[in-house]
Amino acid sequence: MTMQWPDWLPLRTDLASLSPYGAPQVPSQAAMNTNENPFPPSPQLQVAIAEKLAQVSSTLNRYPDRDAIALRTSLANFINELSKSSFDHGSIWAANGSNEIIQSIFLAFSGGSALGFTPSYSMHPLISKVTSVQWVDGARNRDLTFNIDLAIVQVKELKPRLTFITTPNNPTGDAISIADIERLAMAVSSIGGLLIVDEAYAEFSQELSAVTLIDSNPHLIVIRTMSKAFAFAGARVGYLVAHPRVIDAMTLVRLPYHLSALTQSAAVVALEFRKELLATVATLVSERERVVTALHSFGLHTIPSSANFVLFSGFGQSAPQLWQAMLDKGILIRDVGLSGYLRVTIGNVAENNLFLEKLQEIQNETSQS
Ligand SMILES: *Cc1c(COP(=O)(O)O)cnc(C)c1O
């Protein structure tokens, strides 16, 4: 759906054919379409954030810490705890969601093309276009899983300035092993590029984080977010882990005081509650396995997922048709624009039951008609 633009508006011609990003935000009984964590902050965390924000409010006449040192230190400690690494704030950059991180990467390191292996996170190509960087859709296996040998061939042929991988990948859910990421990093290094590893769903995966490769691969940037496993999407906090010179480059393209004092302090408090917040991960992973088993029992096919969502196929109607039929029954899932596939975010037990119940109803109705 392309928008019509009036003649008097001097819109950049390369933007005129784009559509704004966005999953439909429509009322539903179960919102299972944007890979959020279904569990809200505990009453204790709500109180702790409210108290902290009340305190910060007394200084809102002043600009926030431009360099967000306290938050970046907390994030470094969190990553070190997960990956047994030893980063300090000099290896971390934080912004309003990892989407702003992605934008800053494009702003700082363009001057060549960018390659990603699609289907993957749709904001990588969209931000590439908005920042006037030529984007190339790389190939994956026919079953949509990642193919390391094919990826290395494409990197060597195209020689992109920026190579993006997402692991676990959105929307397919498959994860890339640390050994394969290292092989890709070597190929990217040999052509003088940067490898960007989007780990938005890393906490749900058993694989080692690519942050463990940064010491020996300074051209590797790892993107993380508090929006998914960390259950903090509404606060908008994303970050990257990289060589300190990458962080220095981020300070050239960030807007001054880009991260509000409210956001910074709320995120520091949430990181103090990390044990409690990440406790939901085990529940979501076991719910994911339960949903996958049920989908298989309905005769549907899934791609093995290491994330908090599942891409499924094999239903006897088009993806937009099933998407609408589910919404008519109150369940909002995601049509990611892949013919024959739909993506469902794992919710709480009640939401997953509702999803499975309504899906089975529709499957029975269509097989009878
Ligand atoms: C959800 C998602 C993000 C965006 O997260 P924010 O931090 O909320 O901007 C980034 N990358 C991938 C692959 C995602 O699925």
GROMACS .gro file of C-alpha atoms and ligand atoms in nm:
model
  384
    1MET     CA    1   0.000   0.000   0.000
    2THR     CA    2   0.184   0.309  -0.125
    3MET     CA    3   0.082   0.651   0.005
    4GLN     CA    4  -0.003   0.936  -0.227
    5TRP     CA    5   0.199   1.251  -0.155
    6PRO     CA    6   0.093   1.608  -0.244
    7ASP     CA    7   0.309   1.805  -0.489
    8TRP     CA    8   0.375   2.087  -0.241
    9LEU     CA    9   0.552   1.850   0.001
   10PRO     CA   10   0.921   1.822  -0.089
   11LEU     CA   11   0.948   1.462   0.030
   12ARG     CA   12   1.271   1.283  -0.064
   13THR     CA   13   1.189   1.088  -0.379
   14ASP     CA   14   1.353   0.773  -0.239
   15LEU     CA   15   1.107   0.776   0.053
   16ALA     CA   16   0.789   0.820  -0.153
   17SER     CA   17   0.742   0.448  -0.219
   18LEU     CA   18   0.797   0.337   0.143
   19SER     CA   19   0.524   0.243   0.394
   20PRO     CA   20   0.557   0.316   0.765
   21TYR     CA   21   0.661   0.018   0.978
   22GLY     CA   22   0.403  -0.114   1.213
   23ALA     CA   23   0.211  -0.414   1.319
   24PRO     CA   24  -0.160  -0.331   1.356
   25GLN     CA   25  -0.230  -0.204   1.709
   26VAL     CA   26  -0.592  -0.314   1.739
   27PRO     CA   27  -0.793  -0.420   2.043
   28SER     CA   28  -0.791  -0.795   2.104
   29GLN     CA   29  -0.833  -1.049   2.381
   30ALA     CA   30  -0.481  -1.177   2.330
   31ALA     CA   31  -0.211  -0.957   2.171
   32MET     CA   32   0.037  -1.212   2.037
   33ASN     CA   33   0.186  -1.015   1.749
   34THR     CA   34   0.488  -0.809   1.855
   35ASN     CA   35   0.698  -1.054   2.057
   36GLU     CA   36   0.653  -0.868   2.382
   37ASN     CA   37   0.686  -1.044   2.715
   38PRO     CA   38   0.326  -1.106   2.838
   39PHE     CA   39   0.416  -1.066   3.207
   40PRO     CA   40   0.378  -0.710   3.345
   41PRO     CA   41   0.622  -0.563   3.598
   42SER     CA   42   0.562  -0.692   3.952
   43PRO     CA   43   0.402  -0.456   4.206
   44GLN     CA   44   0.746  -0.431   4.376
   45LEU     CA   45   0.914  -0.320   4.053
   46GLN     CA   46   0.632  -0.075   3.981
   47VAL     CA   47   0.683   0.084   4.322
   48ALA     CA   48   1.061   0.092   4.285
   49ILE     CA   49   1.034   0.266   3.946
   50ALA     CA   50   0.774   0.512   4.075
   51GLU     CA   51   0.996   0.604   4.372
   52LYS     CA   52   1.299   0.650   4.149
   53LEU     CA   53   1.105   0.862   3.900
   54ALA     CA   54   0.968   1.081   4.180
   55GLN     CA   55   1.326   1.146   4.285
   56VAL     CA   56   1.444   1.218   3.928
   57SER     CA   57   1.147   1.450   3.872
   58SER     CA   58   1.300   1.703   4.109
   59THR     CA   59   1.582   1.764   3.860
   60LEU     CA   60   1.387   1.760   3.533
   61ASN     CA   61   1.477   2.125   3.471
   62ARG     CA   62   1.825   1.991   3.390
   63TYR     CA   63   1.935   1.789   3.088
   64PRO     CA   64   2.005   1.421   3.155
   65ASP     CA   65   2.351   1.262   3.161
   66ARG     CA   66   2.431   1.282   2.789
   67ASP     CA   67   2.652   0.975   2.813
   68ALA     CA   68   2.415   0.768   3.031
   69ILE     CA   69   2.711   0.636   3.230
   70ALA     CA   70   2.508   0.481   3.514
   71LEU     CA   71   2.280   0.295   3.276
   72ARG     CA   72   2.567   0.179   3.053
   73THR     CA   73   2.752   0.054   3.361
   74SER     CA   74   2.445  -0.143   3.474
   75LEU     CA   75   2.408  -0.289   3.125
   76ALA     CA   76   2.777  -0.387   3.118
   77ASN     CA   77   2.737  -0.566   3.452
   78PHE     CA   78   2.429  -0.745   3.322
   79ILE     CA   79   2.607  -0.865   3.007
   80ASN     CA   80   2.914  -0.968   3.209
   81GLU     CA   81   2.693  -1.174   3.438
   82LEU     CA   82   2.527  -1.353   3.142
   83SER     CA   83   2.839  -1.405   2.930
   84LYS     CA   84   3.121  -1.412   3.190
   85SER     CA   85   3.276  -1.120   3.002
   86SER     CA   86   3.447  -0.812   3.147
   87PHE     CA   87   3.307  -0.511   2.961
   88ASP     CA   88   3.273  -0.168   3.118
   89HIS     CA   89   3.051   0.119   3.005
   90GLY     CA   90   3.305   0.206   2.735
   91SER     CA   91   3.193  -0.100   2.537
   92ILE     CA   92   2.820  -0.029   2.570
   93TRP     CA   93   2.599   0.224   2.393
   94ALA     CA   94   2.232   0.274   2.488
   95ALA     CA   95   1.943   0.439   2.304
   96ASN     CA   96   1.564   0.458   2.274
   97GLY     CA   97   1.513   0.097   2.169
   98SER     CA   98   1.747  -0.107   1.955
   99ASN     CA   99   1.584   0.051   1.651
  100GLU     CA  100   1.760   0.377   1.736
  101ILE     CA  101   2.080   0.176   1.779
  102ILE     CA  102   2.033   0.032   1.429
  103GLN     CA  103   1.972   0.382   1.290
  104SER     CA  104   2.289   0.515   1.455
  105ILE     CA  105   2.490   0.229   1.303
  106PHE     CA  106   2.362   0.318   0.956
  107LEU     CA  107   2.430   0.689   1.014
  108ALA     CA  108   2.784   0.628   1.133
  109PHE     CA  109   2.906   0.350   0.905
  110SER     CA  110   2.747   0.388   0.563
  111GLY     CA  111   2.937   0.462   0.246
  112GLY     CA  112   2.881   0.116   0.097
  113SER     CA  113   2.601  -0.135   0.078
  114ALA     CA  114   2.434  -0.333   0.356
  115LEU     CA  115   2.353  -0.706   0.336
  116GLY     CA  116   2.105  -0.909   0.541
  117PHE     CA  117   1.968  -1.260   0.496
  118THR     CA  118   1.594  -1.232   0.450
  119PRO     CA  119   1.339  -1.301   0.577
  120SER     CA  120   1.479  -1.135   0.884
  121TYR     CA  121   1.401  -0.828   1.092
  122SER     CA  122   1.223  -0.590   0.853
  123MET     CA  123   1.361  -0.277   1.019
  124HIS     CA  124   1.715  -0.351   0.899
  125PRO     CA  125   1.625  -0.287   0.531
  126LEU     CA  126   1.378  -0.011   0.618
  127ILE     CA  127   1.629   0.192   0.823
  128SER     CA  128   1.889   0.126   0.553
  129LYS     CA  129   1.659   0.287   0.295
  130VAL     CA  130   1.570   0.580   0.521
  131THR     CA  131   1.941   0.651   0.575
  132SER     CA  132   2.011   0.616   0.199
  133VAL     CA  133   2.227   0.306   0.228
  134GLN     CA  134   2.185   0.053  -0.052
  135TRP     CA  135   2.030  -0.263   0.094
  136VAL     CA  136   2.078  -0.611  -0.054
  137ASP     CA  137   1.845  -0.901   0.035
  138GLY     CA  138   2.069  -1.204   0.084
  139ALA     CA  139   1.946  -1.563   0.056
  140ARG     CA  140   1.871  -1.830   0.318
  141ASN     CA  141   1.785  -2.200   0.278
  142ARG     CA  142   1.459  -2.287   0.099
  143ASP     CA  143   1.308  -2.379   0.436
  144LEU     CA  144   1.399  -2.023   0.552
  145THR     CA  145   1.673  -2.133   0.796
  146PHE     CA  146   2.015  -1.965   0.790
  147ASN     CA  147   2.289  -2.112   0.568
  148ILE     CA  148   2.639  -2.016   0.683
  149ASP     CA  149   2.821  -2.130   0.367
  150LEU     CA  150   2.579  -1.940   0.146
  151ALA     CA  151   2.615  -1.634   0.371
  152ILE     CA  152   2.996  -1.638   0.345
  153VAL     CA  153   2.978  -1.665  -0.036
  154GLN     CA  154   2.740  -1.367  -0.050
  155VAL     CA  155   2.963  -1.156   0.177
  156LYS     CA  156   3.271  -1.230  -0.035
  157GLU     CA  157   3.089  -1.154  -0.361
  158LEU     CA  158   2.908  -0.837  -0.255
  159LYS     CA  159   3.169  -0.695  -0.013
  160PRO     CA  160   2.907  -0.499   0.186
  161ARG     CA  161   3.017  -0.233   0.435
  162LEU     CA  162   2.760  -0.369   0.681
  163THR     CA  163   2.645  -0.731   0.719
  164PHE     CA  164   2.343  -0.801   0.942
  165ILE     CA  165   2.244  -1.128   1.105
  166THR     CA  166   1.969  -1.180   1.359
  167THR     CA  167   1.999  -1.469   1.604
  168PRO     CA  168   1.760  -1.608   1.704
  169ASN     CA  169   1.614  -1.476   1.380
  170ASN     CA  170   1.287  -1.286   1.360
  171PRO     CA  171   1.048  -1.409   1.212
  172THR     CA  172   1.183  -1.764   1.170
  173GLY     CA  173   1.311  -1.825   1.526
  174ASP     CA  174   1.621  -2.023   1.426
  175ALA     CA  175   1.952  -1.948   1.601
  176ILE     CA  176   2.303  -1.937   1.454
  177SER     CA  177   2.579  -2.123   1.642
  178ILE     CA  178   2.867  -1.922   1.785
  179ALA     CA  179   3.107  -2.120   1.562
  180ASP     CA  180   2.916  -2.010   1.250
  181ILE     CA  181   2.907  -1.647   1.368
  182GLU     CA  182   3.285  -1.663   1.411
  183ARG     CA  183   3.327  -1.797   1.056
  184LEU     CA  184   3.108  -1.518   0.922
  185ALA     CA  185   3.303  -1.261   1.126
  186MET     CA  186   3.625  -1.379   0.961
  187ALA     CA  187   3.471  -1.346   0.615
  188VAL     CA  188   3.340  -0.997   0.697
  189SER     CA  189   3.682  -0.898   0.833
  190SER     CA  190   3.852  -1.018   0.513
  191ILE     CA  191   3.644  -0.776   0.303
  192GLY     CA  192   3.685  -0.485   0.547
  193GLY     CA  193   3.325  -0.469   0.669
  194LEU     CA  194   3.138  -0.466   0.998
  195LEU     CA  195   2.927  -0.760   1.121
  196ILE     CA  196   2.617  -0.659   1.315
  197VAL     CA  197   2.459  -0.936   1.522
  198ASP     CA  198   2.104  -0.850   1.633
  199GLU     CA  199   2.047  -1.051   1.952
  200ALA     CA  200   1.704  -0.913   2.043
  201TYR     CA  201   1.596  -1.263   2.157
  202ALA     CA  202   1.929  -1.395   2.291
  203GLU     CA  203   1.799  -1.455   2.644
  204PHE     CA  204   1.560  -1.721   2.508
  205SER     CA  205   1.838  -1.915   2.332
  206GLN     CA  206   2.088  -2.173   2.458
  207GLU     CA  207   2.361  -2.042   2.224
  208LEU     CA  208   2.656  -1.843   2.356
  209SER     CA  209   2.621  -1.469   2.290
  210ALA     CA  210   2.835  -1.314   2.017
  211VAL     CA  211   2.959  -1.061   2.275
  212THR     CA  212   3.213  -1.334   2.362
  213LEU     CA  213   3.372  -1.281   2.016
  214ILE     CA  214   3.421  -0.904   2.040
  215ASP     CA  215   3.764  -0.912   2.209
  216SER     CA  216   3.915  -1.095   1.911
  217ASN     CA  217   3.684  -0.937   1.647
  218PRO     CA  218   3.672  -0.556   1.685
  219HIS     CA  219   3.459  -0.528   1.369
  220LEU     CA  220   3.171  -0.714   1.540
  221ILE     CA  221   2.876  -0.523   1.694
  222VAL     CA  222   2.613  -0.697   1.906
  223ILE     CA  223   2.269  -0.535   1.943
  224ARG     CA  224   2.051  -0.618   2.244
  225THR     CA  225   1.724  -0.484   2.381
  226MET     CA  226   1.525  -0.464   2.704
  227SER     CA  227   1.202  -0.495   2.501
  228LYS     CA  228   1.166  -0.873   2.471
  229ALA     CA  229   1.288  -1.115   2.741
  230PHE     CA  230   1.345  -0.822   2.974
  231ALA     CA  231   0.974  -0.725   2.960
  232PHE     CA  232   1.044  -0.352   2.931
  233ALA     CA  233   0.922  -0.265   2.579
  234GLY     CA  234   0.724   0.039   2.691
  235ALA     CA  235   1.032   0.211   2.833
  236ARG     CA  236   1.223   0.195   2.500
  237VAL     CA  237   1.575   0.086   2.588
  238GLY     CA  238   1.808  -0.088   2.344
  239TYR     CA  239   2.186  -0.112   2.352
  240LEU     CA  240   2.489  -0.240   2.171
  241VAL     CA  241   2.808  -0.410   2.287
  242ALA     CA  242   3.120  -0.344   2.081
  243HIS     CA  243   3.481  -0.226   2.072
  244PRO     CA  244   3.518   0.115   2.248
  245ARG     CA  245   3.602   0.284   1.915
  246VAL     CA  246   3.258   0.181   1.786
  247ILE     CA  247   3.106   0.352   2.090
  248ASP     CA  248   3.310   0.666   2.014
  249ALA     CA  249   3.158   0.666   1.665
  250MET     CA  250   2.807   0.642   1.816
  251THR     CA  251   2.867   0.967   2.007
  252LEU     CA  252   2.916   1.146   1.673
  253VAL     CA  253   2.571   1.057   1.538
  254ARG     CA  254   2.353   1.052   1.851
  255LEU     CA  255   2.125   1.345   1.914
  256PRO     CA  256   2.230   1.544   2.222
  257TYR     CA  257   2.062   1.415   2.539
  258HIS     CA  258   1.883   1.149   2.333
  259LEU     CA  259   1.796   0.928   2.631
  260SER     CA  260   1.571   1.099   2.886
  261ALA     CA  261   1.656   1.106   3.256
  262LEU     CA  262   1.328   0.918   3.320
  263THR     CA  263   1.420   0.640   3.079
  264GLN     CA  264   1.775   0.607   3.209
  265SER     CA  265   1.674   0.579   3.573
  266ALA     CA  266   1.377   0.348   3.511
  267ALA     CA  267   1.606   0.114   3.317
  268VAL     CA  268   1.867   0.112   3.597
  269VAL     CA  269   1.594   0.010   3.843
  270ALA     CA  270   1.466  -0.263   3.607
  271LEU     CA  271   1.820  -0.401   3.576
  272GLU     CA  272   1.832  -0.429   3.956
  273PHE     CA  273   1.524  -0.654   3.924
  274ARG     CA  274   1.686  -0.863   3.646
  275LYS     CA  275   1.655  -1.195   3.833
  276GLU     CA  276   1.281  -1.150   3.871
  277LEU     CA  277   1.232  -1.021   3.515
  278LEU     CA  278   1.432  -1.297   3.351
  279ALA     CA  279   1.256  -1.561   3.559
  280THR     CA  280   0.977  -1.542   3.299
  281VAL     CA  281   1.212  -1.675   3.030
  282ALA     CA  282   1.195  -2.038   3.149
  283THR     CA  283   0.816  -2.022   3.158
  284LEU     CA  284   0.799  -1.878   2.807
  285VAL     CA  285   1.039  -2.140   2.671
  286SER     CA  286   0.836  -2.428   2.815
  287GLU     CA  287   0.514  -2.267   2.691
  288ARG     CA  288   0.676  -2.235   2.346
  289GLU     CA  289   0.745  -2.610   2.343
  290ARG     CA  290   0.387  -2.682   2.451
  291VAL     CA  291   0.246  -2.460   2.172
  292VAL     CA  292   0.476  -2.621   1.913
  293THR     CA  293   0.365  -2.971   2.016
  294ALA     CA  294   0.001  -2.866   1.988
  295LEU     CA  295   0.055  -2.707   1.644
  296HIS     CA  296   0.213  -3.032   1.523
  297SER     CA  297  -0.084  -3.227   1.657
  298PHE     CA  298  -0.306  -3.002   1.439
  299GLY     CA  299  -0.099  -3.115   1.138
  300LEU     CA  300   0.083  -2.780   1.110
  301HIS     CA  301   0.452  -2.728   1.043
  302THR     CA  302   0.686  -2.510   1.250
  303ILE     CA  303   1.044  -2.389   1.217
  304PRO     CA  304   1.237  -2.489   1.534
  305SER     CA  305   1.239  -2.171   1.745
  306SER     CA  306   1.495  -2.046   1.998
  307ALA     CA  307   1.291  -1.732   2.065
  308ASN     CA  308   0.957  -1.634   2.222
  309PHE     CA  309   0.758  -1.681   1.903
  310VAL     CA  310   0.689  -1.952   1.646
  311LEU     CA  311   0.653  -1.927   1.269
  312PHE     CA  312   0.404  -2.186   1.149
  313SER     CA  313   0.266  -2.302   0.814
  314GLY     CA  314   0.059  -2.577   0.656
  315PHE     CA  315  -0.286  -2.429   0.726
  316GLY     CA  316  -0.537  -2.473   0.449
  317GLN     CA  317  -0.599  -2.107   0.364
  318SER     CA  318  -0.400  -1.794   0.289
  319ALA     CA  319  -0.204  -1.623   0.568
  320PRO     CA  320  -0.415  -1.301   0.551
  321GLN     CA  321  -0.735  -1.512   0.569
  322LEU     CA  322  -0.626  -1.707   0.875
  323TRP     CA  323  -0.486  -1.388   1.035
  324GLN     CA  324  -0.829  -1.220   0.997
  325ALA     CA  325  -1.020  -1.529   1.113
  326MET     CA  326  -0.807  -1.537   1.428
  327LEU     CA  327  -0.859  -1.165   1.489
  328ASP     CA  328  -1.235  -1.214   1.449
  329LYS     CA  329  -1.205  -1.456   1.742
  330GLY     CA  330  -1.006  -1.203   1.946
  331ILE     CA  331  -0.653  -1.332   1.883
  332LEU     CA  332  -0.404  -1.092   1.729
  333ILE     CA  333  -0.109  -1.273   1.566
  334ARG     CA  334   0.134  -1.153   1.298
  335ASP     CA  335   0.120  -1.177   0.922
  336VAL     CA  336   0.487  -1.110   0.843
  337GLY     CA  337   0.420  -1.096   0.470
  338LEU     CA  338   0.553  -1.447   0.398
  339SER     CA  339   0.314  -1.643   0.182
  340GLY     CA  340   0.177  -1.944   0.375
  341TYR     CA  341   0.329  -1.848   0.711
  342LEU     CA  342   0.205  -1.675   1.026
  343ARG     CA  343   0.395  -1.589   1.344
  344VAL     CA  344   0.257  -1.619   1.695
  345THR     CA  345   0.421  -1.467   2.002
  346ILE     CA  346   0.419  -1.693   2.306
  347GLY     CA  347   0.187  -1.544   2.566
  348ASN     CA  348   0.090  -1.648   2.916
  349VAL     CA  349  -0.075  -1.987   2.968
  350ALA     CA  350  -0.429  -1.851   2.927
  351GLU     CA  351  -0.342  -1.665   2.606
  352ASN     CA  352  -0.166  -1.968   2.458
  353ASN     CA  353  -0.467  -2.187   2.541
  354LEU     CA  354  -0.700  -1.935   2.378
  355PHE     CA  355  -0.478  -1.918   2.070
  356LEU     CA  356  -0.469  -2.296   2.033
  357GLU     CA  357  -0.842  -2.334   2.098
  358LYS     CA  358  -0.943  -2.070   1.840
  359LEU     CA  359  -0.695  -2.199   1.584
  360GLN     CA  360  -0.830  -2.552   1.620
  361GLU     CA  361  -1.186  -2.423   1.582
  362ILE     CA  362  -1.092  -2.252   1.255
  363GLN     CA  363  -0.902  -2.557   1.130
  364ASN     CA  364  -1.209  -2.775   1.199
  365GLU     CA  365  -1.445  -2.526   1.031
  366THR     CA  366  -1.231  -2.502   0.715
  367SER     CA  367  -1.178  -2.879   0.684
  368GLN     CA  368  -1.558  -2.933   0.706
  369SER     CA  369  -1.649  -2.672   0.441
  370LIG     C1  370   1.182  -0.640   1.843
  370LIG     C2  371   1.313  -0.636   1.772
  370LIG     C3  372   1.400  -0.529   1.786
  370LIG     C4  373   1.353  -0.396   1.838
  370LIG     O1  374   1.351  -0.374   1.960
  370LIG     P1  375   1.341  -0.234   2.034
  370LIG     O2  376   1.459  -0.242   2.124
  370LIG     O3  377   1.211  -0.240   2.101
  370LIG     O4  378   1.354  -0.121   1.935
  370LIG     C5  379   1.526  -0.535   1.728
  370LIG     N1  380   1.563  -0.641   1.658
  370LIG     C6  381   1.482  -0.746   1.640
  370LIG     C7  382   1.528  -0.862   1.561
  370LIG     C8  383   1.354  -0.745   1.696
  370LIG     O5  384   1.270  -0.847   1.673
   0.00000   0.00000   0.00000
